[in-house]
Amino acid sequence: MHRFERETLTVYGLAAALILMMASASIAYRSVDRFAARAALVQHSHVVINQTNVLLSELKDAETGSRGYLLTRDKRFLEPYEQAVRVLPAQLQTLKALTRDNAGQQQAIAVLGRLTAQQLAILREGIALEPQIDHDRNAKVMAIALQGKRVMDEIRAVVGHMAADEEQILRRRTAAENSDSHRTKRWVVLGSLAAIALLLAAFWALHHEIRKRRAAQEQAEKTALELADLYNNAPCAYHSVDAQGVITRINDTELAWLGYTRDEIVGKMRHPDLMTPESAERYRQTVFPLFQEQGWLKDVEFEYVRKDGSILCGALNATVVRDAQGRYVTSRTSLYDITDRKQTELRIRQLNAQLDQRAAELEMTNKELESFSYSVSHDLRSPLRAIDGFSRMLEEDYADLLDDEGRRILQVIRDNSKKMGQLIDDLLAFSRLGRKPIEAALIDMDALVDEVWSQACAEARGGARDAAPRLRREPLPAAWGDAAMIRQVLANLVSNAIKYSSRQAEPVVEISGSQEGTETLYQVRDNGVGFDMQYYNKLFRVFQRLHGADEFPGTGVGLAIVQRVVVRHGGRVWAQSEPGVGSIFTFSLPKKETT
C-alpha cells in the first residue's frame, strides 16, 4: 500500500473515531437531556397528584372543621374552612395550569371546581344555621351533612380519577425513560467500542507510519550523505555565491583545482577574487549584473588563478535561486576545467594557420603545375605535329625507297607520336576536371546511358553497330550532378567494359542502378578479362595500367578521371574483379537534399 494511501486511511480512521466519539457524546447528551425532560415530567406528574391530594385534604379539613363548629359552636373549628375558602381557588388555578396540556384533566378540573364550589356552598349553608336546638335544625344539619358527603364522594371520585390518569402517565413516562436509558447505554457502548477499535487501528497505522518514516529518514540521511559525497567529489566544480558575490558554498573538486582550503574561501572571498584581473573586471562590470537580472549563465569562459599562481581556464554555468518575492538569494554554479581544451584549441589554431599557409602554397604550386602542364602540352604538340607531318611526307614521297623494315619503323614513329598526342589530351582533360565548377542538375540516366553506349560502340567498332557487345540495362534512377562530368564517367566505364570484354565470344555489358539510404548507386559489369585484386591500389592512379598496351590500348587516365569526378560530387567509386571472369565498377552519388 502506498504511503499516501496509508496516511489517508489513518486520517479517515481518526476522523471516524472522533465522529463516533462525538456521536456517542451527542447521544449521551441528548439522552441526559431527555432524561431530565422526562424526570421533569415525572416530577410534574407527582406535583399534579400531590396538588389534587392537597386540594382534597383542604376540602376534608374544611368539612371536618365545619362539622366541629356545628357541634361545638367553637369558631376555632372554622379556620380550616376559612383557609379552604382562601386557597382552594388558587390551588384549582395551579392544578389547571399544571394540566393545561391534558384535555381530559382539564375537564376533570372543571368538574372538580364546580364540585368544590358546591361543597363550599354546602358548608357555608351549614355554618349559617341558627344555633338554637330543636328537632328541625337537627334534620337540616343531617340533610346538609348527607349532601356534603355526596359531594365529597364525587370530589373523591374525580380526584381519584385524576390521580389514576397521572399514575398511568407516570408509568408510561417511566417505561419510556427506562427504554431510552437502555438504548442510550447500548449506543454509547457500541460507539465507544467502535471508536476504540478505530483508534487502535489508527494508532497501529501511525506506529507503522512512524516506523516507515524513521526508515525513510534514515534513507534520506543516507541519500543526503551520498549527495554530499557526489557534490564534493563530482568531476566538475560546484559553488554558490550570495547577492554580493561572496562564495557561500564550494565543493572539494573546485578546492582541489584551485589549491585552496574551504576555510580560506567560504564566507571570505568573492568569486572574482579567484580570477585574473581581466576576467574579474569583466565579471564585475558585465557578467554578474547580467546574471542577477536574467537569472542564468551558460558556458561563460573565465581565467582563474590557482593558489600556486598557475592559470585555470573554466567554463561557467549558473542559475539563480530567488525567494517568493523574486529577490536574489543564492546561485547554483558549475565550473568545468577547459584548460586542456583551450590549449588544444590554441594548437589547432596554430595548425590551422600552418595548414592555411600550406594550402596557399599548394594552391600556388597547383597553379604553377597547371600552367606548366598547359605550357608543356602546347609546347609538345608542335614537335609532335612536325614528327607526324614529316613521317607522313616521308611515307608518301619515299615509300618506294624504303624496305619493309623501314616502313615498319616509320609506322612505329607515327603510332607513338599519335599515342603521345593522346596522352597530352588526356592529361589536359584530367587537369581541367580539377578546375571546372560543378553545375548540378537532375540527370536522366537512362537517356544518358543510351547516348554514351551508342557513341562507345561506334568508336569501338568503327560504326559497325552489329559488332557491338550485348547490353543489358535496367531502368536507372535519376542522378543529381553535372551532366557533362557524369557523362565522362559513364563514357570511360562503358568504353573500358567494351574494350576488356571484346575478346569474349559473347561479350555482355550490364548497367544497373539502385537507391540505398542517402546514396544512388550505379554499376557497370562486364564479362571481360578482369584483373587481379592484389593490384587494386594502382587502379585509379594516373597513367597506371594493369594490362600492357600491346594487349589493350589506352593511356591509364580514364579511371583516374572517373574517381576525380565522383569524389568532387561527394560520392565514392570502387571495383571488384576476378581474372577471366569480368569486372564490376560501382560509383555512388549523393541524393539531392530536399528542404
Coordinates of C-alpha atoms in Angstrom, one line a residue:
M1 CA 0.0 0.0 0.0
H2 CA 1.4 3.4 -0.9
R3 CA 2.3 5.8 1.9
F4 CA -0.3 8.3 0.7
E5 CA -3.0 5.7 0.9
R6 CA -1.8 4.7 4.4
E7 CA -1.8 8.3 5.6
T8 CA -5.3 8.8 4.1
L9 CA -6.7 5.7 5.8
T10 CA -5.1 6.8 9.1
V11 CA -6.7 10.3 8.9
Y12 CA -10.0 8.8 7.9
G13 CA -9.8 6.3 10.8
L14 CA -9.0 9.1 13.3
A15 CA -11.8 11.2 11.8
A16 CA -14.2 8.3 12.1
A17 CA -13.2 7.6 15.7
L18 CA -13.7 11.3 16.5
I19 CA -17.0 11.3 14.8
L20 CA -18.1 8.2 16.7
M21 CA -17.0 9.7 20.0
M22 CA -18.8 12.9 19.2
A23 CA -21.9 10.9 18.2
S24 CA -21.7 8.9 21.4
A25 CA -21.3 12.2 23.4
S26 CA -24.2 13.7 21.4
I27 CA -26.4 10.7 22.1
A28 CA -25.4 10.7 25.8
Y29 CA -26.1 14.4 25.9
R30 CA -29.4 14.1 24.2
S31 CA -30.2 11.1 26.4
V32 CA -29.4 13.1 29.6
D33 CA -31.4 16.0 28.2
R34 CA -34.4 13.7 27.5
F35 CA -33.9 12.1 30.9
A36 CA -34.0 15.5 32.5
A37 CA -37.1 16.3 30.5
R38 CA -38.7 13.0 31.4
A39 CA -37.7 13.5 35.1
A40 CA -39.3 16.9 35.0
L41 CA -42.4 15.3 33.5
V42 CA -42.4 12.6 36.2
Q43 CA -41.9 15.3 38.8
H44 CA -44.7 17.2 37.1
S45 CA -47.0 14.1 37.5
H46 CA -46.1 13.8 41.1
V47 CA -46.8 17.6 41.6
V48 CA -50.2 17.1 39.9
I49 CA -51.0 14.1 42.1
N50 CA -49.8 15.9 45.2
Q51 CA -51.8 19.0 44.2
T52 CA -55.0 17.0 43.9
N53 CA -54.3 15.4 47.3
V54 CA -53.7 18.8 48.8
L55 CA -56.9 20.1 47.3
L56 CA -58.8 17.1 48.6
S57 CA -57.1 17.4 52.0
E58 CA -58.2 21.1 52.2
L59 CA -61.8 20.1 51.5
K60 CA -61.7 17.4 54.1
D61 CA -60.3 19.8 56.7
A62 CA -62.9 22.3 55.7
E63 CA -65.6 19.7 56.1
T64 CA -64.3 18.4 59.4
G65 CA -63.9 22.0 60.8
S66 CA -67.4 22.9 59.8
R67 CA -68.7 19.8 61.4
G68 CA -66.9 20.6 64.6
Y69 CA -68.3 24.1 64.5
L70 CA -71.8 22.8 64.1
L71 CA -71.3 20.5 67.1
T72 CA -69.4 22.9 69.4
R73 CA -70.1 26.4 68.1
D74 CA -66.4 27.0 68.6
K75 CA -65.2 29.3 65.9
R76 CA -61.7 27.9 66.0
F77 CA -63.1 24.9 64.1
L78 CA -63.9 27.4 61.2
E79 CA -60.2 28.1 60.5
P80 CA -59.8 25.1 58.1
Y81 CA -63.0 26.2 56.3
E82 CA -61.8 29.8 56.0
Q83 CA -58.4 28.7 54.8
A84 CA -60.0 26.4 52.2
V85 CA -62.1 29.3 51.0
R86 CA -58.9 31.4 50.6
V87 CA -56.6 28.8 49.0
L88 CA -58.8 26.5 47.0
P89 CA -59.4 28.9 44.1
A90 CA -55.7 29.4 43.7
Q91 CA -55.0 25.7 44.1
L92 CA -57.6 25.0 41.4
Q93 CA -55.9 27.5 39.1
T94 CA -52.4 25.9 39.8
L95 CA -53.8 22.5 39.1
K96 CA -55.4 23.8 35.9
A97 CA -52.1 25.3 34.8
L98 CA -50.2 22.1 35.6
T99 CA -52.5 20.1 33.4
R100 CA -53.1 22.6 30.6
D101 CA -51.6 20.1 28.1
N102 CA -54.1 17.3 29.1
A103 CA -57.6 17.9 27.9
G104 CA -59.1 15.1 30.0
Q105 CA -57.6 16.5 33.2
Q106 CA -58.8 20.0 32.2
Q107 CA -62.3 18.6 32.0
A108 CA -61.9 16.9 35.3
I109 CA -60.6 20.1 36.9
A110 CA -63.6 21.9 35.6
V111 CA -65.9 19.3 37.3
L112 CA -63.7 19.5 40.4
G113 CA -64.0 23.3 40.5
R114 CA -67.7 23.1 40.2
L115 CA -68.0 20.4 42.9
T116 CA -65.6 22.3 45.2
A117 CA -67.7 25.4 44.9
Q118 CA -70.8 23.3 45.6
Q119 CA -69.1 21.7 48.6
L120 CA -68.1 25.1 50.0
A121 CA -71.6 26.4 49.4
I122 CA -73.0 23.4 51.4
L123 CA -70.5 24.0 54.2
R124 CA -71.4 27.7 54.2
E125 CA -75.1 26.9 54.4
G126 CA -74.4 24.6 57.5
I127 CA -72.3 27.2 59.2
A128 CA -75.1 29.7 58.7
L129 CA -77.7 27.7 60.6
E130 CA -79.0 29.3 63.7
P131 CA -77.6 28.0 66.9
Q132 CA -81.0 27.0 68.5
I133 CA -81.5 23.4 69.4
D134 CA -84.7 21.9 68.0
H135 CA -85.8 18.9 66.0
D136 CA -86.0 20.9 62.8
R137 CA -82.4 22.1 63.0
N138 CA -81.1 18.7 63.5
A139 CA -82.9 17.5 60.5
K140 CA -81.4 20.3 58.4
V141 CA -77.9 19.5 59.7
M142 CA -78.3 15.9 58.8
A143 CA -79.5 16.8 55.4
I144 CA -76.6 19.2 54.8
A145 CA -74.2 16.5 56.1
L146 CA -75.6 14.0 53.7
Q147 CA -75.5 16.4 50.8
G148 CA -71.9 17.3 51.7
K149 CA -71.0 13.7 52.0
R150 CA -72.4 13.0 48.5
V151 CA -70.5 15.9 47.0
M152 CA -67.3 14.9 48.8
D153 CA -67.7 11.4 47.4
E154 CA -68.0 12.9 43.9
I155 CA -64.9 15.0 44.6
R156 CA -63.0 12.0 45.8
A157 CA -64.1 10.1 42.7
V158 CA -62.9 13.0 40.4
V159 CA -59.6 13.3 42.4
G160 CA -59.1 9.5 42.3
H161 CA -59.8 9.5 38.5
M162 CA -57.3 12.3 38.1
A163 CA -54.7 10.6 40.2
A164 CA -55.2 7.4 38.3
D165 CA -54.7 9.2 35.0
E166 CA -51.5 10.8 36.3
E167 CA -50.3 7.5 37.7
Q168 CA -50.9 6.0 34.2
I169 CA -49.0 8.9 32.6
L170 CA -46.2 8.4 35.2
R171 CA -45.9 4.7 34.4
R172 CA -45.7 5.4 30.6
R173 CA -43.0 8.1 31.2
T174 CA -41.1 5.9 33.5
A175 CA -41.2 3.0 31.0
A176 CA -40.1 5.3 28.2
E177 CA -37.3 6.7 30.3
N178 CA -36.1 3.2 31.1
S179 CA -36.2 2.1 27.4
D180 CA -34.4 5.3 26.3
S181 CA -31.8 4.7 29.1
H182 CA -31.1 1.2 27.9
R183 CA -31.0 2.2 24.2
T184 CA -28.6 5.1 25.1
K185 CA -26.4 2.7 27.0
R186 CA -26.2 0.4 24.0
W187 CA -25.4 3.2 21.6
V188 CA -22.8 4.6 23.9
V189 CA -21.2 1.2 24.5
L190 CA -21.2 0.3 20.8
G191 CA -20.0 3.7 19.7
S192 CA -17.2 3.6 22.3
L193 CA -16.2 0.1 21.2
A194 CA -16.1 1.1 17.6
A195 CA -14.2 4.3 18.4
I196 CA -11.7 2.3 20.5
A197 CA -11.3 -0.1 17.6
L198 CA -10.8 2.7 15.1
L199 CA -8.4 4.4 17.5
L200 CA -6.4 1.2 17.9
A201 CA -6.3 0.8 14.1
A202 CA -5.3 4.4 13.7
F203 CA -2.6 4.1 16.4
W204 CA -1.3 0.9 14.7
A205 CA -1.2 2.7 11.3
L206 CA 0.5 5.7 12.9
H207 CA 3.0 3.4 14.6
H208 CA 3.6 1.7 11.2
E209 CA 3.9 5.0 9.5
I210 CA 6.3 6.3 12.2
R211 CA 8.5 3.2 11.6
K212 CA 8.3 3.8 7.8
R213 CA 9.1 7.4 8.2
R214 CA 12.0 6.6 10.5
A215 CA 13.3 4.2 7.9
A216 CA 12.7 6.9 5.2
Q217 CA 14.5 9.4 7.3
E218 CA 17.4 7.1 7.7
Q219 CA 17.4 6.5 3.9
A220 CA 17.1 10.3 3.4
E221 CA 20.1 10.8 5.6
K222 CA 22.0 8.1 3.7
T223 CA 20.9 9.8 0.4
A224 CA 22.0 13.2 1.8
L225 CA 25.4 11.8 2.6
E226 CA 25.6 10.2 -0.9
L227 CA 24.5 13.5 -2.4
A228 CA 27.1 15.4 -0.3
D229 CA 29.7 12.9 -1.5
L230 CA 28.5 13.3 -5.1
Y231 CA 28.6 17.1 -4.7
N232 CA 32.0 17.2 -3.2
N233 CA 33.6 14.6 -5.5
A234 CA 31.8 15.5 -8.7
P235 CA 34.0 15.6 -11.9
C236 CA 33.2 19.3 -12.2
A237 CA 33.4 22.2 -9.8
Y238 CA 30.4 23.5 -7.8
H239 CA 29.9 26.6 -5.7
S240 CA 27.3 29.2 -4.7
V241 CA 27.5 32.9 -4.3
D242 CA 25.2 35.4 -2.4
A243 CA 23.9 38.7 -3.7
Q244 CA 27.2 40.4 -3.1
G245 CA 29.1 37.6 -5.0
V246 CA 30.6 36.1 -1.8
I247 CA 31.2 32.4 -2.0
T248 CA 28.9 30.6 0.5
R249 CA 29.5 27.0 -0.6
I250 CA 32.1 25.2 -2.6
N251 CA 32.9 21.5 -3.4
D252 CA 36.1 19.6 -2.9
T253 CA 36.7 19.3 -6.6
E254 CA 36.9 23.1 -7.1
L255 CA 39.1 23.4 -4.0
A256 CA 41.5 20.8 -5.4
W257 CA 41.6 22.6 -8.7
L258 CA 42.4 25.9 -7.2
G259 CA 44.6 24.7 -4.4
Y260 CA 42.7 26.4 -1.5
T261 CA 41.0 25.1 1.7
R262 CA 37.4 25.6 2.4
D263 CA 38.1 27.9 5.3
E264 CA 40.2 30.2 3.1
I265 CA 37.3 30.7 0.6
V266 CA 33.8 30.2 2.1
G267 CA 32.4 33.5 3.5
K268 CA 35.8 35.3 2.9
M269 CA 36.4 35.5 -0.8
R270 CA 34.2 36.8 -3.7
H271 CA 34.0 34.9 -6.9
P272 CA 36.1 37.4 -8.9
D273 CA 38.8 37.3 -6.2
L274 CA 39.8 33.9 -7.7
M275 CA 40.1 35.3 -11.3
T276 CA 42.7 37.0 -13.3
P277 CA 42.3 40.8 -13.4
E278 CA 40.9 40.9 -16.9
S279 CA 38.3 38.1 -16.1
A280 CA 37.5 39.7 -12.7
E281 CA 36.8 43.1 -14.3
R282 CA 34.5 41.5 -16.9
Y283 CA 32.7 39.5 -14.2
R284 CA 32.0 42.6 -12.0
Q285 CA 31.1 45.0 -14.8
T286 CA 29.1 42.8 -17.1
V287 CA 28.6 39.2 -16.3
F288 CA 27.4 39.3 -12.6
P289 CA 24.8 42.1 -13.2
L290 CA 23.5 40.3 -16.2
F291 CA 23.3 37.1 -14.2
Q292 CA 21.3 38.8 -11.4
E293 CA 18.9 40.2 -14.0
Q294 CA 18.3 37.3 -16.4
G295 CA 18.9 34.5 -13.8
W296 CA 21.2 32.2 -15.8
L297 CA 24.6 32.0 -17.4
K298 CA 25.8 29.4 -20.0
D299 CA 29.3 28.4 -20.9
V300 CA 30.9 31.8 -19.9
E301 CA 34.6 31.4 -20.0
F302 CA 36.9 32.9 -17.3
E303 CA 40.5 32.5 -16.3
Y304 CA 41.2 31.6 -12.7
V305 CA 44.4 32.0 -10.7
R306 CA 45.4 29.0 -8.7
K307 CA 47.0 29.4 -5.3
D308 CA 50.3 28.5 -6.8
G309 CA 49.9 31.2 -9.5
S310 CA 49.1 29.0 -12.4
I311 CA 46.1 29.7 -14.7
L312 CA 43.0 27.5 -14.9
C313 CA 40.6 28.1 -17.8
G314 CA 37.0 27.4 -16.8
A315 CA 33.5 27.4 -18.5
L316 CA 30.9 28.7 -16.1
N317 CA 27.2 27.7 -16.0
A318 CA 24.8 29.1 -13.3
T319 CA 21.2 29.6 -12.3
V320 CA 19.7 32.0 -9.7
V321 CA 17.7 30.9 -6.7
R322 CA 15.1 33.5 -5.8
D323 CA 12.7 33.9 -2.8
A324 CA 8.9 34.2 -3.1
Q325 CA 9.2 37.9 -3.8
G326 CA 11.6 37.2 -6.7
R327 CA 14.7 38.6 -4.9
Y328 CA 18.1 37.0 -5.5
V329 CA 19.0 34.6 -2.7
T330 CA 21.9 32.5 -4.0
S331 CA 23.3 30.8 -7.1
R332 CA 23.8 27.2 -8.3
T333 CA 27.1 27.3 -10.2
S334 CA 29.0 24.7 -12.0
L335 CA 32.5 25.2 -13.4
Y336 CA 34.3 23.0 -16.0
D337 CA 38.0 22.9 -16.4
I338 CA 38.7 23.7 -20.1
T339 CA 42.4 24.3 -19.7
D340 CA 43.3 21.4 -21.9
R341 CA 40.7 22.3 -24.4
K342 CA 41.9 25.8 -24.6
Q343 CA 45.4 24.6 -25.1
T344 CA 44.2 22.2 -27.7
E345 CA 42.3 25.0 -29.5
L346 CA 45.4 27.1 -29.4
R347 CA 47.4 24.2 -31.0
I348 CA 44.6 23.7 -33.5
R349 CA 44.6 27.4 -34.4
Q350 CA 48.3 27.2 -34.9
L351 CA 48.0 24.1 -37.0
N352 CA 45.2 25.8 -39.0
A353 CA 47.4 28.7 -39.6
Q354 CA 50.1 26.3 -40.8
L355 CA 47.5 24.5 -42.9
D356 CA 46.3 27.7 -44.4
Q357 CA 49.8 28.6 -45.3
R358 CA 50.4 25.2 -46.8
A359 CA 47.1 25.4 -48.6
A360 CA 48.1 28.7 -50.1
E361 CA 51.5 27.2 -51.1
L362 CA 49.8 24.2 -52.6
E363 CA 47.3 26.4 -54.4
M364 CA 50.2 28.4 -55.9
T365 CA 52.0 25.1 -56.7
N366 CA 48.9 23.7 -58.4
K367 CA 48.5 26.9 -60.4
E368 CA 52.2 26.6 -61.4
L369 CA 51.7 22.9 -62.2
E370 CA 48.6 23.6 -64.3
S371 CA 50.4 26.4 -66.1
F372 CA 53.4 24.2 -66.5
S373 CA 51.3 21.2 -67.8
Y374 CA 49.4 23.5 -70.1
S375 CA 52.6 25.0 -71.5
V376 CA 54.3 21.7 -71.8
S377 CA 51.3 20.2 -73.5
H378 CA 51.2 23.0 -76.0
D379 CA 54.9 23.1 -76.5
L380 CA 54.9 19.3 -77.1
R381 CA 52.2 19.5 -79.7
S382 CA 54.3 21.4 -82.2
P383 CA 57.2 18.9 -82.4
L384 CA 54.6 16.0 -82.3
R385 CA 52.7 17.6 -85.2
A386 CA 56.1 18.1 -87.0
I387 CA 57.1 14.4 -86.4
D388 CA 53.7 13.2 -87.6
G389 CA 53.7 15.5 -90.6
F390 CA 57.3 14.7 -91.8
S391 CA 56.6 11.0 -91.2
R392 CA 53.6 11.1 -93.4
M393 CA 55.5 13.1 -96.1
L394 CA 58.4 10.5 -95.8
E395 CA 55.9 7.7 -96.2
E396 CA 54.1 9.3 -99.1
D397 CA 57.2 10.6 -101.1
Y398 CA 59.8 7.9 -100.3
A399 CA 57.8 4.8 -99.8
D400 CA 59.4 3.2 -102.8
L401 CA 62.9 3.8 -101.4
L402 CA 62.1 2.1 -98.0
D403 CA 62.1 -1.6 -97.4
D404 CA 59.6 -3.4 -95.1
E405 CA 61.7 -2.7 -92.0
G406 CA 62.0 1.0 -92.8
R407 CA 58.3 1.2 -93.4
R408 CA 57.6 -0.6 -90.1
I409 CA 59.9 1.7 -88.2
L410 CA 58.2 4.7 -89.8
Q411 CA 54.8 3.4 -88.7
V412 CA 56.1 2.9 -85.2
I413 CA 57.2 6.6 -85.2
R414 CA 53.8 7.7 -86.3
D415 CA 51.9 5.4 -83.8
N416 CA 54.0 6.7 -80.9
S417 CA 53.6 10.3 -81.9
K418 CA 49.8 9.7 -82.1
K419 CA 49.9 7.9 -78.6
M420 CA 51.9 10.9 -77.2
G421 CA 49.2 13.2 -78.5
Q422 CA 46.5 11.1 -76.8
L423 CA 48.4 11.2 -73.6
I424 CA 48.7 15.0 -73.8
D425 CA 44.9 15.3 -74.5
D426 CA 44.1 13.0 -71.5
L427 CA 46.5 14.9 -69.3
L428 CA 44.8 18.2 -70.2
A429 CA 41.3 16.7 -69.7
F430 CA 42.4 15.4 -66.2
S431 CA 43.8 18.8 -65.3
R432 CA 40.7 20.7 -66.5
L433 CA 38.4 18.4 -64.3
G434 CA 40.1 19.8 -61.2
R435 CA 39.3 23.4 -62.1
K436 CA 35.9 23.1 -63.7
P437 CA 33.0 24.2 -61.4
I438 CA 30.1 21.6 -60.9
E439 CA 26.8 22.7 -62.4
A440 CA 24.5 20.3 -60.7
A441 CA 21.0 19.4 -62.1
L442 CA 18.7 16.4 -62.4
I443 CA 20.1 13.9 -64.9
D444 CA 18.0 11.4 -66.9
M445 CA 20.5 8.5 -66.5
D446 CA 18.5 6.2 -68.9
A447 CA 18.9 8.7 -71.8
L448 CA 22.5 9.5 -70.9
V449 CA 23.5 5.8 -70.8
D450 CA 21.8 5.2 -74.2
E451 CA 23.7 8.1 -75.7
V452 CA 27.0 7.0 -74.2
W453 CA 26.5 3.4 -75.3
S454 CA 25.8 4.4 -78.9
Q455 CA 28.9 6.5 -79.1
A456 CA 31.2 4.0 -77.4
C457 CA 30.0 1.2 -79.6
A458 CA 30.5 3.3 -82.8
E459 CA 34.1 4.2 -81.7
A460 CA 34.9 0.6 -80.7
R461 CA 33.7 -1.0 -83.9
G462 CA 34.2 1.9 -86.3
G463 CA 30.5 2.4 -86.6
A464 CA 29.5 -1.2 -87.1
R465 CA 26.6 -1.5 -84.6
D466 CA 26.1 -5.1 -85.3
A467 CA 29.6 -5.9 -83.9
A468 CA 28.9 -4.2 -80.5
P469 CA 28.6 -6.2 -77.3
R470 CA 25.2 -7.1 -76.0
L471 CA 23.8 -4.6 -73.5
R472 CA 21.6 -5.4 -70.5
R473 CA 20.3 -2.3 -68.8
E474 CA 17.8 -2.0 -66.1
P475 CA 15.7 1.2 -65.6
L476 CA 18.1 3.6 -63.8
P477 CA 17.2 6.1 -61.1
A478 CA 17.8 9.8 -61.9
A479 CA 21.0 11.3 -60.6
W480 CA 21.9 14.8 -59.3
G481 CA 25.1 16.2 -60.6
D482 CA 26.9 17.8 -63.5
A483 CA 25.6 16.1 -66.7
A484 CA 28.8 16.7 -68.7
M485 CA 31.0 15.3 -66.0
I486 CA 28.8 12.3 -65.2
R487 CA 28.7 11.6 -69.0
Q488 CA 32.5 11.4 -68.9
V489 CA 32.3 8.9 -66.0
L490 CA 29.9 6.7 -67.9
A491 CA 31.8 7.0 -71.2
N492 CA 35.1 5.9 -69.5
L493 CA 33.5 3.0 -67.7
V494 CA 31.4 1.8 -70.7
S495 CA 34.4 2.1 -73.0
N496 CA 36.6 0.0 -70.6
A497 CA 33.8 -2.6 -70.4
I498 CA 33.5 -2.9 -74.1
K499 CA 37.3 -2.9 -74.6
Y500 CA 38.1 -5.5 -72.0
S501 CA 35.2 -7.8 -73.0
S502 CA 36.0 -7.6 -76.7
R503 CA 37.9 -10.9 -76.8
Q504 CA 35.0 -12.9 -75.4
A505 CA 32.9 -15.0 -77.8
E506 CA 29.7 -13.3 -76.4
P507 CA 30.6 -10.1 -74.8
V508 CA 28.0 -8.7 -72.4
V509 CA 27.8 -5.4 -70.6
E510 CA 25.3 -4.9 -67.8
I511 CA 24.3 -1.5 -66.4
S512 CA 22.1 -1.2 -63.3
G513 CA 21.2 1.3 -60.5
S514 CA 19.6 1.4 -57.1
Q515 CA 18.8 3.7 -54.2
E516 CA 20.5 2.9 -50.9
G517 CA 20.0 5.3 -47.9
T518 CA 21.3 8.8 -48.9
E519 CA 23.1 7.5 -52.0
T520 CA 22.3 6.4 -55.5
L521 CA 24.4 3.6 -56.8
Y522 CA 25.3 2.8 -60.4
Q523 CA 27.0 -0.3 -61.6
V524 CA 28.8 -1.3 -64.8
R525 CA 29.5 -5.0 -65.1
D526 CA 31.4 -6.9 -68.0
N527 CA 32.4 -10.5 -68.6
G528 CA 35.9 -9.5 -69.9
V529 CA 39.4 -10.4 -68.8
G530 CA 39.2 -8.9 -65.3
F531 CA 42.2 -8.1 -63.1
D532 CA 44.0 -9.4 -60.0
M533 CA 42.7 -7.6 -56.9
Q534 CA 46.1 -7.5 -55.3
Y535 CA 46.9 -4.6 -57.7
Y536 CA 43.7 -2.8 -56.8
N537 CA 45.6 0.2 -55.2
K538 CA 47.0 1.1 -58.6
L539 CA 43.6 1.0 -60.4
F540 CA 42.6 4.7 -60.1
R541 CA 46.1 6.3 -60.3
V542 CA 47.1 8.4 -63.3
F543 CA 49.0 6.5 -66.0
Q544 CA 48.7 3.3 -64.0
R545 CA 47.7 0.2 -66.2
L546 CA 47.0 -3.4 -65.1
H547 CA 47.3 -4.6 -68.7
G548 CA 50.0 -3.9 -71.3
A549 CA 49.5 -1.5 -74.1
D550 CA 50.1 -4.3 -76.6
E551 CA 47.1 -6.2 -75.1
F552 CA 44.6 -3.3 -74.8
P553 CA 45.1 0.3 -76.0
G554 CA 44.8 3.2 -73.6
T555 CA 46.7 5.8 -71.6
G556 CA 45.8 4.9 -68.0
V557 CA 44.0 8.2 -67.3
G558 CA 40.3 7.1 -67.7
L559 CA 39.7 5.6 -64.3
A560 CA 41.6 8.5 -62.6
I561 CA 39.2 10.8 -64.3
V562 CA 36.3 8.7 -63.1
Q563 CA 37.5 8.9 -59.5
R564 CA 38.1 12.6 -59.6
V565 CA 34.6 13.4 -61.0
V566 CA 32.8 11.1 -58.5
V567 CA 34.8 12.4 -55.5
R568 CA 34.1 16.0 -56.5
H569 CA 30.4 15.2 -56.5
G570 CA 30.7 13.8 -52.9
G571 CA 30.4 10.2 -54.0
R572 CA 32.5 7.0 -54.0
V573 CA 33.9 4.6 -56.6
W574 CA 35.1 1.1 -56.2
A575 CA 35.7 -2.1 -58.2
Q576 CA 35.6 -5.8 -57.8
S577 CA 37.1 -8.3 -60.3
E578 CA 38.5 -11.8 -60.9
P579 CA 40.8 -12.7 -63.8
G580 CA 39.0 -14.3 -66.7
V581 CA 35.6 -13.7 -65.1
G582 CA 35.0 -10.0 -65.5
S583 CA 34.9 -6.7 -63.5
I584 CA 32.2 -4.7 -61.7
F585 CA 32.7 -1.0 -61.3
T586 CA 30.4 0.8 -58.9
F587 CA 30.1 4.5 -58.2
S588 CA 27.7 6.4 -55.9
L589 CA 26.3 9.9 -56.0
P590 CA 24.6 11.6 -53.1
K591 CA 20.9 12.2 -53.4
K592 CA 19.6 15.7 -53.8
E593 CA 18.9 17.3 -50.4
T594 CA 15.3 18.4 -50.1
T595 CA 14.1 21.2 -47.9

